[in-house]
Each structure stands twice: as C-alpha cells, then as structure tokens.
Coordinates of C-alpha atoms in Angstrom, one line a residue:
M9 CA 133.8 133.4 311.8
V10 CA 133.6 133.5 308.0
T11 CA 132.1 136.6 306.5
K12 CA 129.3 136.3 304.0
L13 CA 130.3 136.9 300.4
T14 CA 128.9 139.9 298.6
Q15 CA 128.3 140.9 295.0
N16 CA 130.9 143.5 295.6
D17 CA 133.5 140.8 296.4
H18 CA 132.7 139.2 293.0
D19 CA 132.7 142.5 291.1
R20 CA 136.0 143.7 292.6
F21 CA 137.7 140.3 292.0
Y22 CA 136.6 139.8 288.4
K23 CA 137.6 143.4 287.4
K24 CA 141.1 142.1 287.8
V25 CA 140.7 138.9 285.7
H26 CA 141.3 138.6 281.9
K27 CA 138.9 135.8 280.8
S28 CA 139.7 133.6 277.9
E29 CA 137.1 131.3 276.4
N30 CA 139.4 128.3 275.9
S31 CA 142.3 128.7 278.3
C32 CA 143.4 130.2 281.6
W33 CA 141.7 133.2 283.2
L34 CA 144.7 135.4 284.0
W35 CA 145.0 137.6 287.1
I36 CA 145.9 141.1 285.9
G37 CA 145.8 142.6 289.4
S38 CA 148.8 142.9 291.7
K39 CA 151.1 139.9 292.1
M40 CA 153.5 138.5 294.7
T41 CA 157.1 138.3 293.7
C42 CA 156.6 134.5 293.2
G43 CA 154.1 135.2 290.4
Y44 CA 150.8 134.4 292.2
G45 CA 148.2 137.1 292.2
H46 CA 146.9 138.4 295.5
F47 CA 143.7 140.3 296.3
F48 CA 142.5 142.2 299.4
F49 CA 139.8 140.0 300.8
R50 CA 138.3 139.8 304.3
G51 CA 141.0 142.1 305.7
Q52 CA 143.9 140.1 304.3
Y53 CA 145.8 139.6 301.0
P54 CA 145.3 135.9 300.1
A55 CA 146.5 134.4 296.8
A56 CA 144.0 135.2 294.1
H57 CA 143.5 131.6 293.1
R58 CA 142.4 130.8 296.7
V59 CA 139.9 133.7 296.5
S60 CA 138.6 132.4 293.1
W61 CA 138.0 129.0 294.8
I62 CA 136.0 130.6 297.7
L63 CA 133.9 132.8 295.3
N64 CA 133.1 129.8 293.1
Y65 CA 133.0 126.7 295.3
G66 CA 132.9 127.9 299.0
E67 CA 135.3 127.8 301.9
I68 CA 138.6 125.9 301.8
P69 CA 138.9 123.2 304.4
D70 CA 141.7 123.6 307.0
N71 CA 145.0 122.1 305.8
Y72 CA 143.9 122.1 302.2
W73 CA 145.6 124.0 299.4
V74 CA 144.2 125.2 296.1
L75 CA 146.2 123.7 293.3
H76 CA 146.4 124.4 289.6
R77 CA 145.8 121.7 286.9
C78 CA 147.3 124.1 284.3
D79 CA 150.4 125.1 286.4
V80 CA 149.9 128.8 285.5
K81 CA 150.4 130.8 288.7
A82 CA 148.3 133.7 287.5
C83 CA 145.4 131.5 286.5
V84 CA 142.2 131.9 288.5
R85 CA 139.8 129.9 286.3
P86 CA 137.7 127.8 288.6
E87 CA 137.8 124.7 286.3
H88 CA 141.6 124.8 286.4
L89 CA 141.7 124.6 290.2
F90 CA 141.4 121.7 292.6
L91 CA 141.8 121.1 296.3
G92 CA 144.6 119.0 297.8
T93 CA 146.9 118.6 300.7
R94 CA 150.5 119.8 300.9
Q95 CA 151.5 116.3 300.0
D96 CA 149.2 116.3 297.0
N97 CA 150.9 119.5 295.8
M98 CA 154.3 117.9 296.2
D99 CA 153.2 114.7 294.4
D100 CA 151.6 116.8 291.6
M101 CA 154.9 118.8 291.2
K102 CA 156.9 115.6 291.0
A103 CA 154.6 114.0 288.5
K104 CA 154.8 117.0 286.3
Q105 CA 158.6 117.2 286.8
R106 CA 158.5 120.7 288.1
Q107 CA 160.5 120.1 291.3
R108 CA 163.8 121.9 291.7
F109 CA 166.9 120.2 293.0
G110 CA 170.5 121.0 293.4
E111 CA 171.6 124.5 292.7
A112 CA 168.2 125.4 291.2
C113 CA 166.6 124.9 294.6
H114 CA 166.0 128.3 296.2
N115 CA 167.6 127.4 299.5
A116 CA 170.6 125.3 298.3
K117 CA 173.7 126.0 300.3
A118 CA 176.0 123.8 298.2
T119 CA 177.0 123.8 294.5
V120 CA 177.8 120.9 292.2
S121 CA 181.6 121.7 292.5
L122 CA 181.3 121.8 296.3
V123 CA 179.4 118.5 296.4
R124 CA 182.1 116.8 294.2
L125 CA 184.8 118.2 296.5
I126 CA 183.0 117.0 299.7
R127 CA 182.6 113.5 298.2
E128 CA 186.3 113.4 297.1
C129 CA 187.4 114.5 300.6
A130 CA 185.2 111.9 302.3
F131 CA 186.5 109.2 299.9
N132 CA 190.0 110.1 300.9
G133 CA 189.1 109.7 304.6
T134 CA 188.1 113.2 305.8
T135 CA 185.4 112.9 308.4
V136 CA 181.9 114.4 308.2
A137 CA 182.7 116.6 311.2
T138 CA 185.8 118.0 309.6
L139 CA 183.9 118.7 306.3
T140 CA 181.1 120.3 308.3
R141 CA 183.6 122.8 309.9
K142 CA 185.6 123.3 306.7
F143 CA 182.7 124.1 304.4
G144 CA 180.3 125.7 306.9
L145 CA 177.4 123.3 306.2
K146 CA 175.3 121.4 308.7
K147 CA 176.4 118.0 309.7
H148 CA 173.3 116.3 308.4
A149 CA 173.6 118.1 305.0
V150 CA 177.2 116.9 304.6
S151 CA 176.3 113.4 305.7
C152 CA 173.5 113.2 303.2
I153 CA 175.8 114.5 300.4
V154 CA 178.5 111.9 301.3
K155 CA 175.9 109.0 301.4
R156 CA 174.3 110.3 298.1
E157 CA 171.0 110.7 299.8
T158 CA 170.9 114.2 298.4
W159 CA 172.5 115.7 295.2
K160 CA 172.0 112.2 293.6
H161 CA 172.3 113.8 290.1
V162 CA 175.9 114.8 290.8
I163 CA 178.4 112.2 289.6

C-alpha cells in the first residue's frame, strides 16, 4: 500500500534542492557513490530524482525508470525527468553516446592488450577452450572476443 504524501515530505525534500530558474535543480543532500542523490522516504532511501517524480507527478508504474533529459545525475527538476523502461534508458544512453565499452566499462575483465593477444593466439590456432583456461575468462567472453562480437573497437 502506498502511503499518502504529506506537506512534510515536500518540505523535507525541497530543503535539499538548489533551484535554478533556467537550468537543473541540483540535489544538495546526501548522494550515492554513483552521483545520484538519495532521500529517506517511506522508510527507504530511493534515488532523489525518483522521489521528485512522485512528489510532482504521482506514483511510478512498475518496471518503469525515471530518466533524465539533462543527463545530470543530481538533477531533480521535474521538467527534466521522464518515465521510461530499462530499454528506453539504454536507448537514450546510446543515442547520447554515453555508453561505456571496453576497459571503461566498470565490469570489464579484459584489456585492449589482452584482447589483441587473444585474437592473435586464436588466429594462430589456439582453441577458445585453451584461451579460456590460459587467461581465466569465461568461454563465452573469449568466443565473443575472437568473433569480434565484443571489443569491436580494438583492431
């Protein structure tokens, strides 16, 4: 059951917002390590931009995300926010060329030099299974590297 919003919710929230007339409203309260603000609300600490959406537009439907038009993680200005699915978020990120790939990806296990080495070894006849054991990567990851399905930017 969703609890009713109170004036106290609004007051507490907006005490932590620096409003600008012509640009983003920046969250000046506490932030997660990834840069998004968070706010104690309904017994939890959701992202501040999600709380902004709820306070201004109502509940967020299941399986929907609150996305930023401005791409400023600390922004909570309602006009800069829109609802979308996870796929919408990924498409938006790609359209704005904000996606990370290769070594810049937070969970990358390989490096450019390792990818080149794997491809060279595969070209010279080393099997994917052998490369998997040798470099400690998953078979699927090595296979994708060899087939150039991943790390496409590496020549």
